[in-house]
């Protein structure tokens, strides 16, 4: 079945860039997502990319997709303390029921 | 305000005592689902529903039941809870089965003693 993997922790200094990585196995993925979970809250969609794109930029966020290697990354420029959260990578399969499979989540700690 | 509302936020119970976690959305979404979040395992789907009276198993359905009698509500039922069901539960909804954007509730932290 589908599998999405991420490293569990990342620690960066305020003002630096953060790069969160994700690998997935489903070659028929149509969309790939990044969700953000702040403490005590549910997940919120941060950004997404279509599988036929290589890159998407949205203000401080840059998503890179390497479809050949099934590798997705999220870069946060000028990381702020408010960016501290758990970031989930997710992929959506093609077909009749387009299931979304989530990764394990990466906890980002921003050090002031 | 568009939202997914889960109740309760916190629940402590004992093994074998039936419980229901409610979920309601006000966006007229067709698709709803339940996930559980466990450390190191991320989110795993328990059950989903593509419309009223249409439900199906996700990846970890054992020990859970759901119902979808109305579009807005999708309760999660644990008939006989066990300690391995101690987890953080999330309800989610989206406009259709394409799941372009999932809206999540705030979560229910369940402890089964």
CSV table of C-alpha atoms in Angstrom, one decimal:
chain,number,residue,atom,x,y,z
A,1,UNK,CA,0.0,0.0,0.0
A,2,UNK,CA,0.9,3.6,0.1
A,3,UNK,CA,3.7,4.7,2.5
A,4,UNK,CA,4.8,8.2,3.3
A,5,UNK,CA,7.9,8.8,5.4
A,6,UNK,CA,9.4,11.8,7.2
A,7,UNK,CA,12.1,12.4,9.8
A,8,UNK,CA,10.6,13.0,13.2
A,9,UNK,CA,12.4,16.1,14.4
A,10,UNK,CA,14.0,19.2,13.1
A,11,UNK,CA,15.5,22.1,15.1
A,12,UNK,CA,16.5,25.4,13.6
A,13,UNK,CA,17.5,28.9,14.8
A,14,UNK,CA,15.1,31.8,14.3
A,15,UNK,CA,15.8,33.5,11.0
A,16,UNK,CA,17.4,30.5,9.3
A,17,UNK,CA,15.7,28.4,6.6
A,18,UNK,CA,14.0,25.1,7.5
A,19,UNK,CA,13.8,22.2,5.1
A,20,UNK,CA,11.4,19.4,5.9
A,21,UNK,CA,11.7,16.3,3.7
A,22,UNK,CA,9.3,13.5,2.8
A,23,UNK,CA,9.4,10.4,0.6
A,24,UNK,CA,6.4,8.5,-0.7
A,25,UNK,CA,5.9,5.3,-2.5
A,26,UNK,CA,2.7,5.7,-4.6
A,27,UNK,CA,3.8,6.5,-8.1
A,28,UNK,CA,0.2,7.3,-9.1
A,29,UNK,CA,-0.1,10.2,-6.6
A,30,UNK,CA,-2.0,13.1,-8.0
A,31,UNK,CA,-1.6,15.7,-5.3
A,32,UNK,CA,1.0,16.1,-2.5
A,33,UNK,CA,0.2,18.2,0.5
A,34,UNK,CA,1.8,19.8,3.5
A,35,UNK,CA,-0.4,20.2,6.6
A,36,UNK,CA,0.6,22.1,9.8
A,37,UNK,CA,-0.5,21.1,13.3
A,38,UNK,CA,0.0,23.6,16.0
A,39,UNK,CA,-0.1,22.4,19.7
A,40,UNK,CA,-3.5,21.4,20.8
A,41,UNK,CA,-5.1,21.9,17.4
A,42,UNK,CA,-6.1,19.9,14.3
A,43,UNK,CA,-4.3,19.9,11.0
A,44,UNK,CA,-4.5,22.8,8.6
A,45,UNK,CA,-3.6,22.7,5.0
A,46,UNK,CA,-0.5,24.8,4.4
A,47,UNK,CA,0.1,24.2,0.7
A,48,UNK,CA,-0.1,21.6,-2.0
A,49,UNK,CA,1.4,20.7,-5.3
A,50,UNK,CA,0.1,18.9,-8.3
A,51,UNK,CA,2.2,15.8,-9.3
A,52,UNK,CA,3.0,17.3,-12.7
A,53,UNK,CA,4.7,20.3,-11.1
A,54,UNK,CA,8.3,20.6,-9.9
A,55,UNK,CA,8.1,23.6,-7.7
A,56,UNK,CA,5.6,25.8,-6.0
A,57,UNK,CA,6.3,29.0,-4.1
A,58,UNK,CA,4.0,30.8,-1.7
A,59,UNK,CA,5.5,33.7,0.2
A,60,UNK,CA,8.0,32.1,2.7
A,61,UNK,CA,7.1,28.6,1.6
A,62,UNK,CA,8.7,26.7,-1.3
A,63,UNK,CA,7.7,23.2,-2.2
A,64,UNK,CA,10.0,21.0,-4.3
A,65,UNK,CA,8.9,17.8,-5.9
A,66,UNK,CA,11.2,15.2,-7.4
A,67,UNK,CA,8.8,12.8,-9.0
A,68,UNK,CA,11.5,10.4,-10.2
A,69,UNK,CA,12.8,9.9,-6.7
A,70,UNK,CA,9.3,10.3,-5.1
A,71,UNK,CA,10.8,13.0,-2.8
A,72,UNK,CA,8.9,16.1,-1.6
A,73,UNK,CA,10.4,18.9,0.5
A,74,UNK,CA,9.1,22.0,2.2
A,75,UNK,CA,11.4,25.0,2.7
A,76,UNK,CA,10.4,27.7,5.1
A,77,UNK,CA,12.5,30.9,4.6
A,78,UNK,CA,13.3,33.2,7.6
A,79,UNK,CA,11.8,30.7,10.1
A,80,UNK,CA,9.9,32.3,13.0
A,81,UNK,CA,9.0,31.0,16.4
A,82,UNK,CA,5.4,30.9,15.2
A,83,UNK,CA,6.4,28.2,12.7
A,84,UNK,CA,7.1,25.8,15.6
A,85,UNK,CA,4.6,22.9,14.9
A,86,UNK,CA,4.3,19.4,13.5
A,87,UNK,CA,4.4,19.3,9.7
A,88,UNK,CA,2.7,16.4,7.9
A,89,UNK,CA,3.4,15.4,4.4
A,90,UNK,CA,0.5,13.7,2.6
A,91,UNK,CA,-0.2,12.2,-0.8
A,92,UNK,CA,-3.5,11.6,-2.6
A,93,UNK,CA,-3.8,8.5,-4.7
A,94,UNK,CA,-5.6,8.4,-8.1
A,95,UNK,CA,-8.5,6.2,-8.8
A,96,UNK,CA,-12.1,5.8,-7.7
A,97,UNK,CA,-11.6,6.6,-4.0
A,98,UNK,CA,-8.8,9.2,-3.8
A,99,UNK,CA,-7.4,8.3,-0.4
A,100,UNK,CA,-5.1,10.7,1.4
A,101,UNK,CA,-2.2,9.0,3.2
A,102,UNK,CA,-0.3,11.0,5.8
A,103,UNK,CA,3.3,10.7,6.9
A,104,UNK,CA,4.5,10.4,10.5
A,105,UNK,CA,4.9,14.2,10.9
A,106,UNK,CA,8.1,16.2,11.5
A,107,UNK,CA,8.2,18.3,14.7
A,108,UNK,CA,9.9,21.6,13.9
A,109,UNK,CA,11.4,23.4,16.9
A,110,UNK,CA,12.5,27.0,16.3
A,111,UNK,CA,15.1,28.3,18.7
A,112,UNK,CA,15.0,32.0,19.4
B,1,UNK,CA,-17.6,30.2,10.5
B,2,UNK,CA,-16.8,27.0,8.5
B,3,UNK,CA,-15.7,24.4,11.0
B,4,UNK,CA,-15.6,20.7,12.0
B,5,UNK,CA,-16.6,20.3,15.7
B,6,UNK,CA,-15.7,17.3,17.8
B,7,UNK,CA,-16.8,16.5,21.3
B,8,UNK,CA,-15.5,15.9,23.8
B,9,UNK,CA,-12.0,17.3,23.7
B,10,UNK,CA,-10.8,15.0,26.4
B,11,UNK,CA,-12.2,11.7,27.6
B,12,UNK,CA,-11.0,9.3,30.2
B,13,UNK,CA,-12.8,6.0,30.4
B,14,UNK,CA,-12.4,2.4,31.5
B,15,UNK,CA,-12.0,-0.8,29.5
B,16,UNK,CA,-15.3,-2.1,28.1
B,17,UNK,CA,-17.5,1.0,28.7
B,18,UNK,CA,-19.1,2.0,25.4
B,19,UNK,CA,-18.4,5.6,24.2
B,20,UNK,CA,-19.2,7.8,21.3
B,21,UNK,CA,-17.2,10.7,20.0
B,22,UNK,CA,-19.3,13.1,18.0
B,23,UNK,CA,-18.3,15.0,14.9
B,24,UNK,CA,-20.3,17.6,13.0
B,25,UNK,CA,-19.4,19.9,10.1
B,26,UNK,CA,-21.3,23.0,8.8
B,27,UNK,CA,-19.9,23.1,5.3
B,28,UNK,CA,-22.4,20.7,3.6
B,29,UNK,CA,-19.4,18.4,2.9
B,30,UNK,CA,-20.1,15.0,1.4
B,31,UNK,CA,-16.9,13.3,2.6
B,32,UNK,CA,-16.0,12.7,6.2
B,33,UNK,CA,-13.4,10.6,7.9
B,34,UNK,CA,-11.9,9.6,11.2
B,35,UNK,CA,-8.2,9.4,12.0
B,36,UNK,CA,-6.2,8.4,15.0
B,37,UNK,CA,-2.8,10.0,15.7
B,38,UNK,CA,-0.1,8.1,17.6
B,39,UNK,CA,3.5,9.1,18.3
B,40,UNK,CA,5.8,7.9,15.5
B,41,UNK,CA,2.9,6.6,13.4
B,42,UNK,CA,1.4,9.8,12.1
B,43,UNK,CA,-2.3,9.8,11.2
B,44,UNK,CA,-4.0,6.6,10.3
B,45,UNK,CA,-7.5,6.4,8.8
B,46,UNK,CA,-10.1,4.5,10.8
B,47,UNK,CA,-13.3,4.9,8.7
B,48,UNK,CA,-14.5,7.2,6.0
B,49,UNK,CA,-17.9,8.1,4.5
B,50,UNK,CA,-18.5,9.4,1.0
B,51,UNK,CA,-22.1,10.4,1.7
B,52,UNK,CA,-25.1,9.7,3.8
B,53,UNK,CA,-25.5,5.9,4.6
B,54,UNK,CA,-22.2,5.2,2.7
B,55,UNK,CA,-19.3,4.2,5.0
B,56,UNK,CA,-16.2,2.1,4.5
B,57,UNK,CA,-13.2,0.9,6.5
B,58,UNK,CA,-9.9,2.7,6.5
B,59,UNK,CA,-6.5,1.3,7.5
B,60,UNK,CA,-7.3,0.5,11.2
B,61,UNK,CA,-11.0,-0.1,11.6
B,62,UNK,CA,-10.9,-2.9,14.2
B,63,UNK,CA,-12.7,-2.0,17.4
B,64,UNK,CA,-14.6,1.0,15.9
B,65,UNK,CA,-18.0,1.7,14.4
B,66,UNK,CA,-19.3,4.7,12.6
B,67,UNK,CA,-22.7,5.8,11.2
B,68,UNK,CA,-23.7,8.5,8.7
B,69,UNK,CA,-27.4,9.1,9.1
B,70,UNK,CA,-27.2,12.8,8.3
B,71,UNK,CA,-24.8,14.7,6.1
B,72,UNK,CA,-23.4,16.9,8.8
B,73,UNK,CA,-22.8,14.2,11.5
B,74,UNK,CA,-20.3,11.3,11.6
B,75,UNK,CA,-20.0,9.8,15.1
B,76,UNK,CA,-17.2,7.4,16.1
B,77,UNK,CA,-18.4,4.6,18.3
B,78,UNK,CA,-16.2,2.4,20.5
B,79,UNK,CA,-18.4,-0.5,21.7
B,80,UNK,CA,-15.9,-2.0,24.1
B,81,UNK,CA,-12.8,0.3,24.4
B,82,UNK,CA,-9.5,-1.2,25.2
B,83,UNK,CA,-6.2,0.5,26.3
B,84,UNK,CA,-4.7,0.2,22.9
B,85,UNK,CA,-7.4,2.6,21.7
B,86,UNK,CA,-5.8,5.3,23.9
B,87,UNK,CA,-5.0,7.9,21.2
B,88,UNK,CA,-5.7,11.4,19.8
B,89,UNK,CA,-8.6,11.2,17.4
B,90,UNK,CA,-9.4,13.6,14.5
B,91,UNK,CA,-12.5,14.0,12.4
B,92,UNK,CA,-12.1,15.5,9.0
B,93,UNK,CA,-14.3,16.5,6.1
B,94,UNK,CA,-13.9,17.6,2.5
B,95,UNK,CA,-16.2,18.8,-0.2
B,96,UNK,CA,-16.0,15.5,-2.1
B,97,UNK,CA,-14.1,12.3,-2.3
B,98,UNK,CA,-11.3,14.0,-4.3
B,99,UNK,CA,-10.1,15.2,-0.9
B,100,UNK,CA,-8.6,18.3,-2.4
B,101,UNK,CA,-8.6,20.0,1.0
B,102,UNK,CA,-9.4,18.3,4.3
B,103,UNK,CA,-10.8,20.3,7.2
B,104,UNK,CA,-10.0,18.9,10.6
B,105,UNK,CA,-11.6,19.1,14.0
B,106,UNK,CA,-9.6,20.1,17.0
B,107,UNK,CA,-9.1,16.5,18.2
B,108,UNK,CA,-10.3,14.3,21.0
B,109,UNK,CA,-7.7,12.9,23.4
B,110,UNK,CA,-9.0,9.5,24.6
B,111,UNK,CA,-7.5,7.6,27.5
B,112,UNK,CA,-8.8,4.0,28.2
B,113,UNK,CA,-7.7,2.7,31.6
